[in-house]
mmCIF file of C-alpha atoms in Angstrom:
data_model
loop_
_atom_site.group_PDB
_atom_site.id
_atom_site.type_symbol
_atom_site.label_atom_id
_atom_site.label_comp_id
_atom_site.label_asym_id
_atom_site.label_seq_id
_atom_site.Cartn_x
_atom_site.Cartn_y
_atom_site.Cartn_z
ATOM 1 C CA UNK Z 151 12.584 -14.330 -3.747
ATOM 2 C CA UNK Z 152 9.993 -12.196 -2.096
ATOM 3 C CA UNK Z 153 6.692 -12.564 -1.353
ATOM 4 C CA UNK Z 154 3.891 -9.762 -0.712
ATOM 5 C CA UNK Z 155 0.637 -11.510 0.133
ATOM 6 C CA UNK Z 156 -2.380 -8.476 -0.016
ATOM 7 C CA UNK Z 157 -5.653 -8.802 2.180
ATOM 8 C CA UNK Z 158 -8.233 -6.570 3.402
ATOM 9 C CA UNK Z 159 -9.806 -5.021 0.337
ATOM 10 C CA UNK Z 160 -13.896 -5.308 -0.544
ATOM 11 C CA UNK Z 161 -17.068 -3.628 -0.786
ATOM 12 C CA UNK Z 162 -17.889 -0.415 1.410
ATOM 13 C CA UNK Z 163 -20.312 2.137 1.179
ATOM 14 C CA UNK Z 164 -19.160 5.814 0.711
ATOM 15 C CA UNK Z 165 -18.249 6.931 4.037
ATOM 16 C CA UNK Z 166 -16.675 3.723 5.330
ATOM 17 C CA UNK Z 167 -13.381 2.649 6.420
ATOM 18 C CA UNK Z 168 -11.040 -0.425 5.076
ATOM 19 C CA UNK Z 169 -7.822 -1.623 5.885
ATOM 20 C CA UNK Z 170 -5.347 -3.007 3.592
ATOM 21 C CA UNK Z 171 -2.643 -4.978 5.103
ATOM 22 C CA UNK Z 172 0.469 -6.380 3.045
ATOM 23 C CA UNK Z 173 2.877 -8.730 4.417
ATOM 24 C CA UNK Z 174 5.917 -9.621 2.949
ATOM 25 C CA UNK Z 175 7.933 -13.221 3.209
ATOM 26 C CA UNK Z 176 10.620 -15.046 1.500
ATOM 27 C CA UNK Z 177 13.878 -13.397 0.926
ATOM 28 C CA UNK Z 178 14.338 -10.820 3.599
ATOM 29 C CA UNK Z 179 17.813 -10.030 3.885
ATOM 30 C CA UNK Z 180 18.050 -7.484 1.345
ATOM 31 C CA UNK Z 181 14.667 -6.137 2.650
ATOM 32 C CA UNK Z 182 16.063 -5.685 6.180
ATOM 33 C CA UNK Z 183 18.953 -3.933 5.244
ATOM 34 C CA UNK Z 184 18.356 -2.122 1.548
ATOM 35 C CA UNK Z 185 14.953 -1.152 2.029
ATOM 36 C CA UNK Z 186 14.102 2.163 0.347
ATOM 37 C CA UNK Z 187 10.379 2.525 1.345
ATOM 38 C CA UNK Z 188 7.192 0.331 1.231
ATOM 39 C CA UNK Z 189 3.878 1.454 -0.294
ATOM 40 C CA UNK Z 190 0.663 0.976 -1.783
ATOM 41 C CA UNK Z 191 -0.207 2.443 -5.163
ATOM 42 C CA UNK Z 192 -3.692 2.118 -6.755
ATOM 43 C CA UNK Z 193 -4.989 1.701 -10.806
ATOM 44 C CA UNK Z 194 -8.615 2.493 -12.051
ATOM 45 C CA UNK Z 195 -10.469 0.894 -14.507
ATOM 46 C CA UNK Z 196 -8.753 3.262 -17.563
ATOM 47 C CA UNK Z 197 -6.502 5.133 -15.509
ATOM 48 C CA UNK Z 198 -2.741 4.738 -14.840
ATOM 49 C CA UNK Z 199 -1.122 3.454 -11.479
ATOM 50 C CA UNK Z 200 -1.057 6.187 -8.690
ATOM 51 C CA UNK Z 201 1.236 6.210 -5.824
ATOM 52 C CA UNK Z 202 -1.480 6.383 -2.531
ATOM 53 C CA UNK Z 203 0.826 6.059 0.286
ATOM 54 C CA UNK Z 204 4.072 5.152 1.011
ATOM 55 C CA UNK Z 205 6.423 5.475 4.023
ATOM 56 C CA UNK Z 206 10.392 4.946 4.083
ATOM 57 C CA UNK Z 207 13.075 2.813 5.919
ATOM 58 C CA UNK Z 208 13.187 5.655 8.706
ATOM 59 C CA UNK Z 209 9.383 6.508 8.901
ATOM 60 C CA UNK Z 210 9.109 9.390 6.350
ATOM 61 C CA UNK Z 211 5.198 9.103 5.539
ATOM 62 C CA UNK Z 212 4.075 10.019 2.019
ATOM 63 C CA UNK Z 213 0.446 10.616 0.753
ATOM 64 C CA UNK Z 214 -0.910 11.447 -2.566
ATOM 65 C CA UNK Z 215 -3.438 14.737 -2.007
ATOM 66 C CA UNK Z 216 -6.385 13.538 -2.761
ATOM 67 C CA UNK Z 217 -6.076 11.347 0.409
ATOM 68 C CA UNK Z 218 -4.426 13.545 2.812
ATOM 69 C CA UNK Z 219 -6.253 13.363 5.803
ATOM 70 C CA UNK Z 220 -8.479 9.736 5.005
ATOM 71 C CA UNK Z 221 -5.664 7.719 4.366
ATOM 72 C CA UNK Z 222 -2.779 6.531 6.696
ATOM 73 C CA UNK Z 223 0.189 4.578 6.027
ATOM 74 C CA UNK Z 224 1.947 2.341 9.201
ATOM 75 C CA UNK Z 225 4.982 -0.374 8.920
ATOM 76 C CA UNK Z 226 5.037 -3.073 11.966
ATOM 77 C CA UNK Z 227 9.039 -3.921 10.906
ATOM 78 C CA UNK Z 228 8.946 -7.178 13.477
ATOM 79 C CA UNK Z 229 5.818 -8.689 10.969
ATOM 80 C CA UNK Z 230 7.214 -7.387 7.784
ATOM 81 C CA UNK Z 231 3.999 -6.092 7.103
ATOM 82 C CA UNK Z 232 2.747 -2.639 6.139
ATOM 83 C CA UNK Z 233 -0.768 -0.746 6.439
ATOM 84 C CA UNK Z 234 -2.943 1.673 4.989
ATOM 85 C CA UNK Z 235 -5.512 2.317 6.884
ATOM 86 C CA UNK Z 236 -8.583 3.999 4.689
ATOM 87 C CA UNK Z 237 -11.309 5.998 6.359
ATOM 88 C CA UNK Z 238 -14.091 8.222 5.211
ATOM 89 C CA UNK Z 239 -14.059 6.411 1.646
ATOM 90 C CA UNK Z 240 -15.173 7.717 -1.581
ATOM 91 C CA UNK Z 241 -16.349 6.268 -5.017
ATOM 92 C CA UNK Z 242 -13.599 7.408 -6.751
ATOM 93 C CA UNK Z 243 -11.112 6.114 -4.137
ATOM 94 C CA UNK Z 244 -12.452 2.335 -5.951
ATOM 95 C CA UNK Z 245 -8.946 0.796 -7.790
ATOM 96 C CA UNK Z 246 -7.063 -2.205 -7.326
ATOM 97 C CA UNK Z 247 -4.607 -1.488 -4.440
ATOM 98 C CA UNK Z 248 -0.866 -2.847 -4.942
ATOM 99 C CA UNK Z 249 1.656 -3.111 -2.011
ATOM 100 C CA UNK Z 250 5.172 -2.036 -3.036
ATOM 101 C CA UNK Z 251 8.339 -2.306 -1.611
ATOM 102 C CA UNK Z 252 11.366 -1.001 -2.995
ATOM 103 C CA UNK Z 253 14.837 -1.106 -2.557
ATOM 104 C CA UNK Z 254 18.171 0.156 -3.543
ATOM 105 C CA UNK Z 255 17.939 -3.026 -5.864
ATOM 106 C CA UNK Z 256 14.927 -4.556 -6.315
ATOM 107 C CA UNK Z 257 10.924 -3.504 -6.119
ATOM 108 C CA UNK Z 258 8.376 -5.906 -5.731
ATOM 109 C CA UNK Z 259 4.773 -5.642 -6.303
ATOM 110 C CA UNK Z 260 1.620 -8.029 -4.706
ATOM 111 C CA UNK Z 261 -0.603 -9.046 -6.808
ATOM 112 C CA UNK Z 262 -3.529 -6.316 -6.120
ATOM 113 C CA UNK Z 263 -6.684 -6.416 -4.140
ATOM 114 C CA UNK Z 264 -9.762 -4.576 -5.120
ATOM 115 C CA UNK Z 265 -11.496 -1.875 -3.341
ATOM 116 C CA UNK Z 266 -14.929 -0.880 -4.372
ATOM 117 C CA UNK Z 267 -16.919 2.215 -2.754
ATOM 118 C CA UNK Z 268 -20.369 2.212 -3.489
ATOM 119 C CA UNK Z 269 -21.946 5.672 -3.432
#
């Protein structure tokens, strides 16, 4: 089994930074050596689950548009643990933030922390 433990989410004002961090545990074998790509997707109040960020196995970065430039995705492999660093926030930027990590045979979700920009 797998772990993802979440932290780092809370209240900001518009204009302020955050950063999520999401560290994985457990089970790592199959991490180590099947990984696919980790990530962190995001879901409104109303709205469906959004891909955010995500970066693969050999670095690839990924970033949905509407956070090009704010938003940036890191992996430190010897902590297991992945990053999105959030800057220059928005209101509608406020979801709950889910780490993924995916695999050629498994994808595992953390339970979600919430982000709330206040305008």
């Amino acid at each position: 089994q797998v772990q993802l433990v979440e932290s780092g989410g809370g209240l900001v004002q518009a204009g302020g930074s955050l950063r999520l961090s999401c560290a994985a545990s457990g089970s790592m074998f199959s991490i180590n050596y099947m990984l696919i790509s980790m990530g962190w997707y995001r879901q409104a109040p109303g709205k469906q689950r959004e891909l955010v960020a995500d970066i693969t196995r050999g670095g690839s970065t990924n970033y949905a548009d509407s956070v090009k430039g704010r938003f940036t995705i890191s992996r430190d492999n010897a902590k297991n643990t992945v990053y999105l660093q959030m800057n220059n926030l928005k209101p509608e930027d406020t979801a709950v933030y889910y780490c993924n990590v995916r695999g050629v045979s498994f994808d595992h979700w953390g339970q979600g922390t919430q982000v709330t920009v206040s305008s």
